[in-house]
Amino acid sequence: MINFFIDQHGCAKNQVDGELIISRLSAMGMKQIFDPSLADVIIVNSCGFIESAKKESIDAVISAKRNYPDAKILLTGCLAERYADSLKDSLTEADGFFGNGDISKIDTIIKPLAAGQRPVLVPEQKGVCCGDRPMILSYRGSAYVKITEGCSNCCSFCAIPLIRGKLRSRPADDIVKEIRRLTDDGVYEINLIGQDLAAYGTGESDDVFGTGRFELPRIGGSGGNCGTDKPSALSVLLGRISALKGVFVVRLLYIHPDHFNRDILPVMQRDARLLPYFDIPFQAGDDGLIRAMNRKGSAKEYERLANDIRAAFPEAALRTTFLTGFPGETDEAAGNTQEFLRTIRSDWSGCFPYSREEDTPAYTMKNRVTQKTAKERAAALEAIQSEITKERLAERCGKEYDVLVEELVKGEEEGLAIGRAWFQAPDVDGSVVIRYDLDDEVQKNAVQPGRVVRVYADSSGEVDIDAHFVSDLPVNKKLPGSPLQYATELSQDGE
């Protein structure tokens, strides 16, 4: 038996790829372990999106070979997909390279890798990689479901189309079946992911409902498709998910603002399980920068989008990202983005200095901004967001929420647990600190990873909410015991 250890990097989409790799290798008879010193194969599932992520992944390969010289080091993921041909000569610490275009092909390189060969395989990109995932890398009760792969928006700064190719969408029936399977297995929180959920069903070869390809929604429009009254594919998909019976919630992650599907709002209003959490990467609040980034909207249109969302859902949670130091960003443009952030009052945002990526249109743009200035502007946005987040969290206090428990924390005098409410996405947002009575058996049994409890939000800080247990919920009686395994629990147990 070959033991393998997976070192996971990158985004939620890469996490799903990692779970698929685990599934494929386990089906081959290999055993996943959680101590790299016992591994025959160490898989570095890499990110290749920006320079800092690439360096982190390369350092992970070098460190793995230095610390575990007897193990075979396999580089997978976006870095291998994009740079396998160049890295095979320069990154000698890696014993093999495998791209992420077709995860099922990983079966073909394990034997040559184990035999001492140095395989390099970048499979042809086909469809959306999916399949059974008996091992979940999230906390118990939560899972990501990928509905698209690649991206055709071609923002001038972004290397994703170079790495993951053009947009492809999964058939709706496959998505609904996977969600049904996960919820039947005890998953409470489904997070739909893709580079751009708004573009679902609009890829060149997409036919997600058997009715042909959809058009991208009109910019700033009502959510209908260009020139037609046809609903967007995303709204139809959400309608099909809403038709499923059961106790679960669905969160949408990553919707491009240029063609946000406004027709999803009434669908979500009709089903409280479709959470009013919106992850919309605006990137800039200055019209000149927005155009230079090859985006079609404007700051005013983006402000209107935020207002439309909050008109439909007054308590909606809004997350976004900003890119600072983009070529041509002046002090005035940076100030416009800061004012834009103050106007939309997003609950959360990530602020990142521009990373110059070869083969992207922005790579050759003039009027480059120094990294020092880019970092200072990112810090300025972070300071603004920090104040807004504190205010938004304070507004959410004094109310009850259903919270998915993620992990228990050892407390000497009281029970402590970490969980998330509907306005907190996994890994990127804050948490709810749950306080409960260790001497109360009902509370002690209720506050367990993967269960959902009702809490009262007492107070808030910069990123987290402090709450106390109110009651166990009937939902827990409907969540079955799960056959899924969760790496977070197994690694903590040392198994």
Short mmCIF file of N, CA and C in Angstrom, two decimals, residues 354-417:
data_model
loop_
_atom_site.label_atom_id
_atom_site.label_comp_id
_atom_site.label_asym_id
_atom_site.label_seq_id
_atom_site.Cartn_x
_atom_site.Cartn_y
_atom_site.Cartn_z
N TYR A 354 -1.53 44.53 -6.60
CA TYR A 354 -1.49 43.96 -7.94
C TYR A 354 -0.26 43.08 -8.12
N SER A 355 -0.47 41.91 -8.71
CA SER A 355 0.61 40.98 -9.05
C SER A 355 0.75 40.94 -10.56
N ARG A 356 1.91 41.28 -11.06
CA ARG A 356 2.15 41.36 -12.51
C ARG A 356 2.34 39.95 -13.07
N GLU A 357 1.37 39.49 -13.84
CA GLU A 357 1.36 38.12 -14.34
C GLU A 357 1.67 38.09 -15.83
N GLU A 358 2.71 37.32 -16.19
CA GLU A 358 3.09 37.23 -17.60
C GLU A 358 1.94 36.67 -18.44
N ASP A 359 1.88 37.12 -19.68
CA ASP A 359 0.89 36.69 -20.67
C ASP A 359 -0.50 37.27 -20.45
N THR A 360 -0.65 38.12 -19.43
CA THR A 360 -1.91 38.85 -19.28
C THR A 360 -1.76 40.22 -19.94
N PRO A 361 -2.86 40.83 -20.41
CA PRO A 361 -2.76 42.15 -21.05
C PRO A 361 -2.12 43.21 -20.16
N ALA A 362 -2.37 43.13 -18.85
CA ALA A 362 -1.84 44.16 -17.95
C ALA A 362 -0.33 44.06 -17.78
N TYR A 363 0.24 42.94 -18.16
CA TYR A 363 1.69 42.73 -17.94
C TYR A 363 2.51 43.79 -18.66
N THR A 364 2.08 44.22 -19.83
CA THR A 364 2.85 45.18 -20.61
C THR A 364 2.33 46.62 -20.46
N MET A 365 1.37 46.84 -19.60
CA MET A 365 0.83 48.19 -19.42
C MET A 365 1.87 49.11 -18.80
N LYS A 366 1.81 50.37 -19.19
CA LYS A 366 2.74 51.37 -18.68
C LYS A 366 2.20 51.99 -17.40
N ASN A 367 2.96 52.92 -16.86
CA ASN A 367 2.59 53.62 -15.62
C ASN A 367 2.39 52.66 -14.46
N ARG A 368 3.39 51.78 -14.32
CA ARG A 368 3.32 50.81 -13.22
C ARG A 368 3.47 51.51 -11.88
N VAL A 369 2.83 50.94 -10.88
CA VAL A 369 2.83 51.48 -9.52
C VAL A 369 3.78 50.65 -8.68
N THR A 370 4.56 51.28 -7.82
CA THR A 370 5.51 50.53 -6.99
C THR A 370 4.76 49.62 -6.02
N GLN A 371 5.40 48.53 -5.64
CA GLN A 371 4.80 47.61 -4.68
C GLN A 371 4.57 48.30 -3.34
N LYS A 372 5.49 49.19 -2.97
CA LYS A 372 5.34 49.91 -1.71
C LYS A 372 4.04 50.71 -1.71
N THR A 373 3.78 51.43 -2.81
CA THR A 373 2.55 52.21 -2.91
C THR A 373 1.33 51.31 -2.95
N ALA A 374 1.43 50.22 -3.70
CA ALA A 374 0.30 49.28 -3.79
C ALA A 374 -0.05 48.73 -2.42
N LYS A 375 0.97 48.38 -1.63
CA LYS A 375 0.73 47.84 -0.29
C LYS A 375 0.14 48.90 0.63
N GLU A 376 0.60 50.13 0.50
CA GLU A 376 0.06 51.22 1.32
C GLU A 376 -1.41 51.45 1.00
N ARG A 377 -1.75 51.38 -0.28
CA ARG A 377 -3.15 51.59 -0.67
C ARG A 377 -4.03 50.42 -0.22
N ALA A 378 -3.48 49.21 -0.26
CA ALA A 378 -4.22 48.05 0.25
C ALA A 378 -4.47 48.20 1.74
N ALA A 379 -3.45 48.67 2.47
CA ALA A 379 -3.59 48.87 3.91
C ALA A 379 -4.64 49.93 4.21
N ALA A 380 -4.69 50.98 3.37
CA ALA A 380 -5.69 52.02 3.57
C ALA A 380 -7.11 51.47 3.40
N LEU A 381 -7.29 50.65 2.38
CA LEU A 381 -8.61 50.03 2.17
C LEU A 381 -8.95 49.09 3.32
N GLU A 382 -7.97 48.34 3.79
CA GLU A 382 -8.20 47.41 4.91
C GLU A 382 -8.63 48.17 6.16
N ALA A 383 -8.03 49.34 6.39
CA ALA A 383 -8.39 50.14 7.56
C ALA A 383 -9.84 50.62 7.46
N ILE A 384 -10.23 51.05 6.25
CA ILE A 384 -11.62 51.49 6.04
C ILE A 384 -12.57 50.31 6.24
N GLN A 385 -12.21 49.16 5.64
CA GLN A 385 -13.08 47.98 5.77
C GLN A 385 -13.19 47.53 7.22
N SER A 386 -12.10 47.62 7.96
CA SER A 386 -12.12 47.20 9.36
C SER A 386 -13.16 47.97 10.15
N GLU A 387 -13.23 49.28 9.93
CA GLU A 387 -14.22 50.09 10.64
C GLU A 387 -15.63 49.74 10.20
N ILE A 388 -15.81 49.54 8.90
CA ILE A 388 -17.15 49.18 8.41
C ILE A 388 -17.57 47.82 8.96
N THR A 389 -16.64 46.87 8.95
CA THR A 389 -16.96 45.53 9.46
C THR A 389 -17.37 45.58 10.92
N LYS A 390 -16.65 46.35 11.72
CA LYS A 390 -17.01 46.48 13.13
C LYS A 390 -18.43 47.05 13.27
N GLU A 391 -18.75 48.04 12.46
CA GLU A 391 -20.09 48.64 12.52
C GLU A 391 -21.16 47.65 12.07
N ARG A 392 -20.87 46.93 10.99
CA ARG A 392 -21.84 45.96 10.48
C ARG A 392 -22.08 44.83 11.49
N LEU A 393 -21.01 44.36 12.12
CA LEU A 393 -21.16 43.30 13.11
C LEU A 393 -21.94 43.80 14.33
N ALA A 394 -21.67 45.03 14.75
CA ALA A 394 -22.41 45.59 15.89
C ALA A 394 -23.91 45.66 15.58
N GLU A 395 -24.24 45.96 14.32
CA GLU A 395 -25.64 46.02 13.91
C GLU A 395 -26.31 44.65 13.97
N ARG A 396 -25.51 43.60 13.87
CA ARG A 396 -26.07 42.24 13.89
C ARG A 396 -26.21 41.69 15.31
N CYS A 397 -25.72 42.42 16.30
CA CYS A 397 -25.84 41.96 17.68
C CYS A 397 -27.26 42.21 18.21
N GLY A 398 -27.57 41.54 19.31
CA GLY A 398 -28.90 41.67 19.89
C GLY A 398 -29.95 40.85 19.17
N LYS A 399 -29.51 39.88 18.37
CA LYS A 399 -30.43 39.03 17.61
C LYS A 399 -30.01 37.57 17.74
N GLU A 400 -30.95 36.68 17.41
CA GLU A 400 -30.65 35.25 17.43
C GLU A 400 -30.28 34.77 16.02
N TYR A 401 -29.37 33.81 15.98
CA TYR A 401 -28.93 33.24 14.71
C TYR A 401 -28.75 31.73 14.85
N ASP A 402 -28.95 31.04 13.72
CA ASP A 402 -28.60 29.63 13.64
C ASP A 402 -27.14 29.55 13.21
N VAL A 403 -26.34 28.82 13.96
CA VAL A 403 -24.90 28.78 13.73
C VAL A 403 -24.44 27.34 13.53
N LEU A 404 -23.68 27.13 12.48
CA LEU A 404 -23.07 25.82 12.21
C LEU A 404 -21.80 25.71 13.04
N VAL A 405 -21.77 24.75 13.94
CA VAL A 405 -20.61 24.57 14.82
C VAL A 405 -19.47 23.92 14.03
N GLU A 406 -18.27 24.52 14.12
CA GLU A 406 -17.12 23.98 13.41
C GLU A 406 -16.18 23.21 14.34
N GLU A 407 -15.84 23.78 15.46
CA GLU A 407 -14.90 23.09 16.36
C GLU A 407 -15.11 23.53 17.79
N LEU A 408 -14.73 22.65 18.70
CA LEU A 408 -14.80 22.93 20.13
C LEU A 408 -13.47 23.48 20.61
N VAL A 409 -13.57 24.38 21.58
CA VAL A 409 -12.37 24.97 22.17
C VAL A 409 -12.38 24.64 23.65
N LYS A 410 -11.26 24.20 24.18
CA LYS A 410 -11.19 23.83 25.58
C LYS A 410 -11.30 25.08 26.46
N GLY A 411 -12.31 25.09 27.32
CA GLY A 411 -12.47 26.18 28.27
C GLY A 411 -12.47 25.62 29.68
N GLU A 412 -11.92 26.36 30.61
CA GLU A 412 -11.81 25.85 31.98
C GLU A 412 -13.12 25.97 32.75
N GLU A 413 -13.83 27.08 32.58
CA GLU A 413 -15.03 27.31 33.37
C GLU A 413 -16.32 27.23 32.56
N GLU A 414 -16.22 27.40 31.25
CA GLU A 414 -17.41 27.33 30.42
C GLU A 414 -17.08 26.68 29.08
N GLY A 415 -18.12 26.19 28.43
CA GLY A 415 -17.90 25.61 27.12
C GLY A 415 -17.70 26.68 26.08
N LEU A 416 -16.76 26.44 25.18
CA LEU A 416 -16.49 27.38 24.10
C LEU A 416 -16.44 26.62 22.79
N ALA A 417 -17.04 27.19 21.76
CA ALA A 417 -17.00 26.58 20.43
C ALA A 417 -16.92 27.69 19.39
#
